[in-house]
Amino acid sequence: MSWVTRVRNAIPFIAKRETTETLWHKCKGCHAMIFLKEYQENKSICPKCNHHGRIGPQERFTQIFDNSQYNELAVPIVNEDPLKFKDQKKYTDRIKAARAANGRNDALITAYGKIEGRKAVVSVQDFAFMGGSMGMAVGEGFVEAIKKAIELSAPYIIFTAAGGARMQEGILSLMQMPRSTAAISMLRDAGLPYVVVLTDPTTGGVTASYAMLGDIQIAEPGALIGFAGQRVIEQTIREKLPDGFQRAEYLLEHGMIDMVVHRHDMRETLGTLIDFATANRKAA
C-alpha cells in the first residue's frame, strides 16, 4: 500500500447530505446567485441589482396589509369551458393542472383588510396561474371585488400581472374588457378611488382595459407594461424601438403612469394615497 493510499484512508470523510430544499435563487436581472432566504426576506427583490421578482397573492397580501391580517373573498364560480376548447390539451385539463401546481382556483385573488389603518379591498393577479390570463373567472372576480369595495365604502386596489385575455375562452374573455370598465364606473359613481399597481408583466387585453383606467397609476420598478410585444411592434413599423421601451421607467417619463414605487415603499405609499383620497371624499 502506497503512502498516498494510507493518508487518504486515514482522512475521515463525511457522507454527502441529500436534500430537496432549494437554497439558492438565480436573479433574472443580473443572474447572480442569492441565498433564497435572503431573497425572500428582501420581499423577492435582488439585493445586488434591485430586480423585482414576481410574487403571488399570499406574499403580496402579507406585505401590503397591516400586520399581515386580511380576509380573502371566494373565487366566483363560472362556466369553466364554455366553448369546449381543445388544442394540444383540453382546456379543462389545463385548468386542473394550473390548480394543482398553484393551489388557487383562478388567476385573480381578492382580499380585504387595512393598509396603514385604512380599509381597502385588494386584488392580485397571479402570473403563475396560466400567465395571469383574463377569462370569465377573472372578470367575475373583478366585478365582485368592486362590489365588496362599495359595500365596505373602501378604495379598490389591483395589482395587475397578465399575458392578456385567455384565448381558450375566445370572445367571452374579450367581453371582460367592457364589463370591467362598467364595474369601474360603478366604483366612481360611489365616490371611491381606484388604484392600479402595474407589475411585471402587464400586457394584452388587461392593459387595454382595467389596467390603464386607474385614478392613480403606479408601477413597480422595471415592470414590463404594454399591449403588443416589442418584437411584434418592431416587425410592424420596421423600426428599432428605444432601449427600455415598455418598461415602467420609460412609461413614467412619457406620462403613461403617475409613479414608480419600490416594493419596500408600497404599503406606505398606498396608505398615503388612501388617506388623501378619503380626506378629499369627506371634504366633498
Coordinates of C-alpha atoms in Angstrom, one line a residue:
M1 CA 0.0 0.0 0.0
S2 CA 1.5 3.4 -1.1
W3 CA 1.8 6.3 1.4
V4 CA -0.8 8.2 -0.7
T5 CA -3.4 5.4 -0.1
R6 CA -2.6 5.2 3.6
V7 CA -3.0 9.0 4.0
R8 CA -6.3 9.1 2.0
N9 CA -7.7 6.2 4.0
A10 CA -6.8 7.9 7.3
I11 CA -8.9 11.0 6.4
P12 CA -12.4 10.9 7.9
F13 CA -14.9 11.8 5.1
I14 CA -18.4 13.0 5.9
A15 CA -21.1 11.4 3.8
K16 CA -22.8 13.8 1.4
R17 CA -26.1 15.0 2.6
E18 CA -29.0 14.7 0.2
T19 CA -31.6 17.5 0.4
T20 CA -34.5 18.5 -1.7
E21 CA -34.6 22.0 -0.2
T22 CA -33.8 24.9 -2.5
L23 CA -31.1 27.1 -1.0
W24 CA -30.3 29.5 -3.9
H25 CA -32.2 31.8 -6.2
K26 CA -30.8 33.0 -9.5
C27 CA -31.7 36.6 -10.2
K28 CA -33.4 37.1 -13.6
G29 CA -31.9 40.6 -13.8
C30 CA -28.2 40.2 -13.1
H31 CA -28.1 36.4 -12.9
A32 CA -26.4 36.5 -9.5
M33 CA -26.9 33.6 -7.1
I34 CA -28.6 34.7 -3.9
F35 CA -29.4 32.8 -0.8
L36 CA -33.2 32.1 -1.1
K37 CA -33.8 33.1 2.5
E38 CA -32.1 36.4 2.0
Y39 CA -34.1 36.9 -1.3
Q40 CA -37.4 36.2 0.4
E41 CA -36.6 38.4 3.4
N42 CA -35.9 41.2 1.0
K43 CA -39.5 40.8 -0.4
S44 CA -38.3 38.9 -3.5
I45 CA -36.0 41.7 -4.6
C46 CA -32.5 41.1 -5.7
P47 CA -30.1 42.9 -3.2
K48 CA -27.5 43.3 -5.9
C49 CA -29.4 44.8 -8.9
N50 CA -32.8 45.7 -7.3
H51 CA -34.7 43.4 -9.8
H52 CA -38.3 42.9 -8.5
G53 CA -39.2 39.3 -8.8
R54 CA -42.7 38.1 -9.5
I55 CA -44.7 37.2 -6.4
G56 CA -48.1 35.6 -5.8
P57 CA -51.2 36.7 -3.9
Q58 CA -50.4 35.4 -0.5
E59 CA -46.9 37.0 -0.4
R60 CA -48.4 40.3 -1.8
F61 CA -51.2 40.4 0.8
T62 CA -48.8 39.7 3.6
Q63 CA -46.6 42.6 2.5
I64 CA -49.5 45.1 1.9
F65 CA -52.0 44.6 4.7
D66 CA -51.3 45.8 8.3
N67 CA -49.9 43.0 10.5
S68 CA -50.4 40.7 7.5
Q69 CA -54.0 40.4 8.5
Y70 CA -56.7 40.0 5.8
N71 CA -59.8 38.2 4.7
E72 CA -59.9 36.5 1.3
L73 CA -63.0 36.6 -0.9
A74 CA -64.1 33.3 -2.5
V75 CA -63.3 33.0 -6.2
P76 CA -66.6 33.2 -8.2
I77 CA -67.8 30.0 -9.8
V78 CA -68.3 30.3 -13.6
N79 CA -68.7 28.0 -16.6
E80 CA -65.1 26.7 -16.9
D81 CA -65.2 25.6 -20.5
P82 CA -67.9 27.5 -22.3
L83 CA -66.5 26.8 -25.8
K84 CA -65.4 23.2 -25.2
F85 CA -61.9 24.3 -26.3
K86 CA -59.2 21.9 -27.1
D87 CA -55.7 22.4 -28.6
Q88 CA -52.9 20.0 -27.6
K89 CA -54.8 19.5 -24.4
K90 CA -58.4 20.1 -23.3
Y91 CA -58.9 23.4 -21.6
T92 CA -60.4 21.7 -18.6
D93 CA -57.2 19.7 -18.2
R94 CA -55.1 22.9 -18.4
I95 CA -57.2 24.4 -15.6
K96 CA -56.8 21.3 -13.5
A97 CA -53.0 21.3 -14.0
A98 CA -52.8 25.0 -13.1
R99 CA -54.9 24.5 -9.9
A100 CA -52.7 21.5 -8.9
A101 CA -49.5 23.5 -9.4
N102 CA -50.7 26.8 -8.0
G103 CA -53.2 25.8 -5.2
R104 CA -55.6 28.5 -6.4
N105 CA -58.9 28.3 -8.3
D106 CA -58.0 31.0 -10.8
A107 CA -55.7 33.9 -11.6
L108 CA -57.4 36.7 -9.7
I109 CA -57.5 36.6 -5.9
T110 CA -59.1 39.3 -3.7
A111 CA -58.8 40.2 -0.1
Y112 CA -59.8 43.0 2.2
G113 CA -58.3 44.4 5.3
K114 CA -56.4 47.6 6.4
I115 CA -53.5 49.4 4.9
E116 CA -51.9 51.9 7.3
G117 CA -55.1 51.8 9.3
R118 CA -57.4 52.5 6.3
K119 CA -59.9 50.0 4.9
A120 CA -59.0 48.6 1.5
V121 CA -60.0 45.9 -1.0
V122 CA -57.1 44.5 -2.9
S123 CA -56.9 42.1 -5.8
V124 CA -53.8 40.4 -7.1
Q125 CA -53.4 38.7 -10.5
D126 CA -51.2 35.7 -10.2
F127 CA -49.0 35.3 -13.3
A128 CA -48.2 31.7 -12.2
F129 CA -51.8 30.7 -12.9
M130 CA -51.9 30.4 -16.7
G131 CA -50.0 33.6 -17.2
G132 CA -52.5 35.6 -15.1
S133 CA -54.7 35.5 -18.2
M134 CA -58.1 37.2 -18.1
G135 CA -61.1 34.9 -18.5
M136 CA -64.6 34.8 -17.2
A137 CA -63.5 33.9 -13.7
V138 CA -61.1 36.9 -13.6
G139 CA -63.8 39.2 -15.0
E140 CA -66.3 38.0 -12.4
G141 CA -63.8 38.2 -9.6
F142 CA -63.0 41.8 -10.6
V143 CA -66.7 42.8 -10.5
E144 CA -67.2 41.0 -7.2
A145 CA -64.2 42.9 -5.7
I146 CA -65.6 46.2 -6.7
K147 CA -69.0 45.3 -5.2
K148 CA -67.1 44.5 -2.0
A149 CA -65.3 47.8 -2.1
I150 CA -68.6 49.6 -2.5
E151 CA -70.1 47.6 0.4
L152 CA -67.2 48.5 2.7
S153 CA -67.0 52.0 1.3
A154 CA -63.3 51.4 0.7
P155 CA -60.9 52.1 -2.1
Y156 CA -60.2 49.3 -4.6
I157 CA -56.6 48.4 -5.4
I158 CA -55.5 45.9 -8.0
F159 CA -52.0 44.5 -8.7
T160 CA -52.0 43.5 -12.4
A161 CA -49.8 40.8 -13.9
A162 CA -51.1 39.1 -17.1
G163 CA -50.3 38.0 -20.6
G164 CA -53.7 39.2 -21.7
A165 CA -57.0 37.6 -22.4
R166 CA -57.4 33.9 -22.1
M167 CA -57.6 32.6 -25.7
Q168 CA -59.4 29.4 -24.7
E169 CA -62.5 31.4 -23.9
G170 CA -62.5 33.5 -27.1
I171 CA -64.9 36.3 -27.3
L172 CA -66.2 35.6 -23.8
S173 CA -62.8 36.5 -22.5
L174 CA -62.7 39.7 -24.5
M175 CA -66.1 40.7 -23.2
Q176 CA -64.5 41.1 -19.7
M177 CA -62.8 44.2 -21.0
P178 CA -66.0 46.3 -21.3
R179 CA -67.5 44.5 -18.3
S180 CA -64.6 45.6 -16.1
T181 CA -64.9 49.1 -17.4
A182 CA -68.6 49.3 -16.5
A183 CA -67.7 48.0 -13.0
I184 CA -65.1 50.8 -12.6
S185 CA -67.8 53.3 -13.4
M186 CA -69.9 51.8 -10.5
L187 CA -67.0 52.4 -8.2
R188 CA -66.6 56.0 -9.3
D189 CA -70.3 56.7 -9.0
A190 CA -69.9 55.6 -5.4
G191 CA -67.1 58.2 -5.0
L192 CA -64.4 55.6 -4.2
P193 CA -60.9 55.7 -5.6
Y194 CA -59.5 53.0 -8.0
V195 CA -55.7 52.5 -7.8
V196 CA -53.8 50.3 -10.2
V197 CA -50.4 48.9 -9.4
L198 CA -48.8 47.5 -12.6
T199 CA -46.4 44.7 -12.0
D200 CA -44.2 42.6 -14.3
P201 CA -45.6 41.8 -16.8
T202 CA -48.9 43.6 -17.6
T203 CA -49.8 43.1 -21.3
G204 CA -52.5 42.4 -23.8
G205 CA -56.2 42.9 -23.1
V206 CA -55.6 43.6 -19.4
T207 CA -53.5 46.6 -20.4
A208 CA -56.2 47.6 -22.9
S209 CA -58.9 47.6 -20.2
Y210 CA -58.8 47.9 -16.4
A211 CA -55.0 48.2 -16.0
M212 CA -55.0 51.6 -17.6
L213 CA -58.2 53.1 -16.1
G214 CA -56.9 53.8 -12.5
D215 CA -57.4 57.2 -10.8
I216 CA -53.8 56.7 -9.9
Q217 CA -51.4 54.5 -11.9
I218 CA -48.4 53.0 -10.1
A219 CA -45.8 50.6 -11.3
E220 CA -43.1 48.5 -9.8
P221 CA -39.5 49.2 -10.9
G222 CA -38.6 47.6 -14.2
A223 CA -42.1 46.2 -14.9
L224 CA -42.9 45.3 -18.5
I225 CA -46.1 47.1 -19.4
G226 CA -47.7 47.2 -22.9
F227 CA -50.2 45.8 -25.3
A228 CA -48.4 44.0 -28.1
G229 CA -44.8 42.7 -27.6
Q230 CA -41.8 44.7 -28.6
R231 CA -40.8 42.3 -31.3
V232 CA -44.2 42.4 -32.9
I233 CA -44.2 46.2 -32.9
E234 CA -40.7 46.4 -34.4
Q235 CA -41.8 44.0 -37.2
T236 CA -44.9 46.0 -37.9
I237 CA -43.4 49.5 -38.0
R238 CA -40.0 48.2 -39.2
E239 CA -38.1 50.4 -36.8
K240 CA -35.9 49.7 -33.8
L241 CA -37.6 50.7 -30.6
P242 CA -35.7 52.7 -27.8
D243 CA -33.9 51.0 -25.0
G244 CA -36.2 50.3 -22.1
F245 CA -39.3 50.7 -24.2
Q246 CA -42.5 49.4 -22.4
R247 CA -40.7 49.4 -19.0
A248 CA -42.1 51.2 -16.1
E249 CA -39.5 54.0 -16.1
Y250 CA -40.0 54.7 -19.8
L251 CA -43.8 55.0 -19.3
L252 CA -43.3 57.3 -16.3
E253 CA -41.0 59.6 -18.4
H254 CA -43.6 59.7 -21.2
G255 CA -46.6 60.4 -18.9
M256 CA -48.3 57.0 -19.1
I257 CA -48.2 56.3 -15.4
D258 CA -48.1 58.5 -12.3
M259 CA -45.3 57.0 -10.3
V260 CA -42.8 54.1 -9.9
V261 CA -42.7 52.8 -6.4
H262 CA -40.2 50.4 -4.8
R263 CA -41.8 47.3 -3.2
H264 CA -40.4 48.3 0.2
D265 CA -42.3 51.6 0.0
M266 CA -45.5 50.2 -1.5
R267 CA -47.6 49.9 1.7
E268 CA -46.7 53.3 3.0
T269 CA -47.4 54.9 -0.5
L270 CA -50.8 53.2 -0.8
G271 CA -51.6 54.2 2.8
T272 CA -50.8 57.9 2.0
L273 CA -52.9 57.8 -1.2
I274 CA -55.9 56.2 0.6
D275 CA -55.6 58.8 3.3
F276 CA -55.5 61.6 0.8
A277 CA -58.5 60.2 -1.2
T278 CA -60.5 59.6 1.9
A279 CA -59.8 63.1 3.2
N280 CA -60.9 64.6 -0.1
R281 CA -64.1 62.5 -0.1
K282 CA -65.0 63.6 3.4
A283 CA -64.3 67.2 2.5
A284 CA -66.6 66.9 -0.6

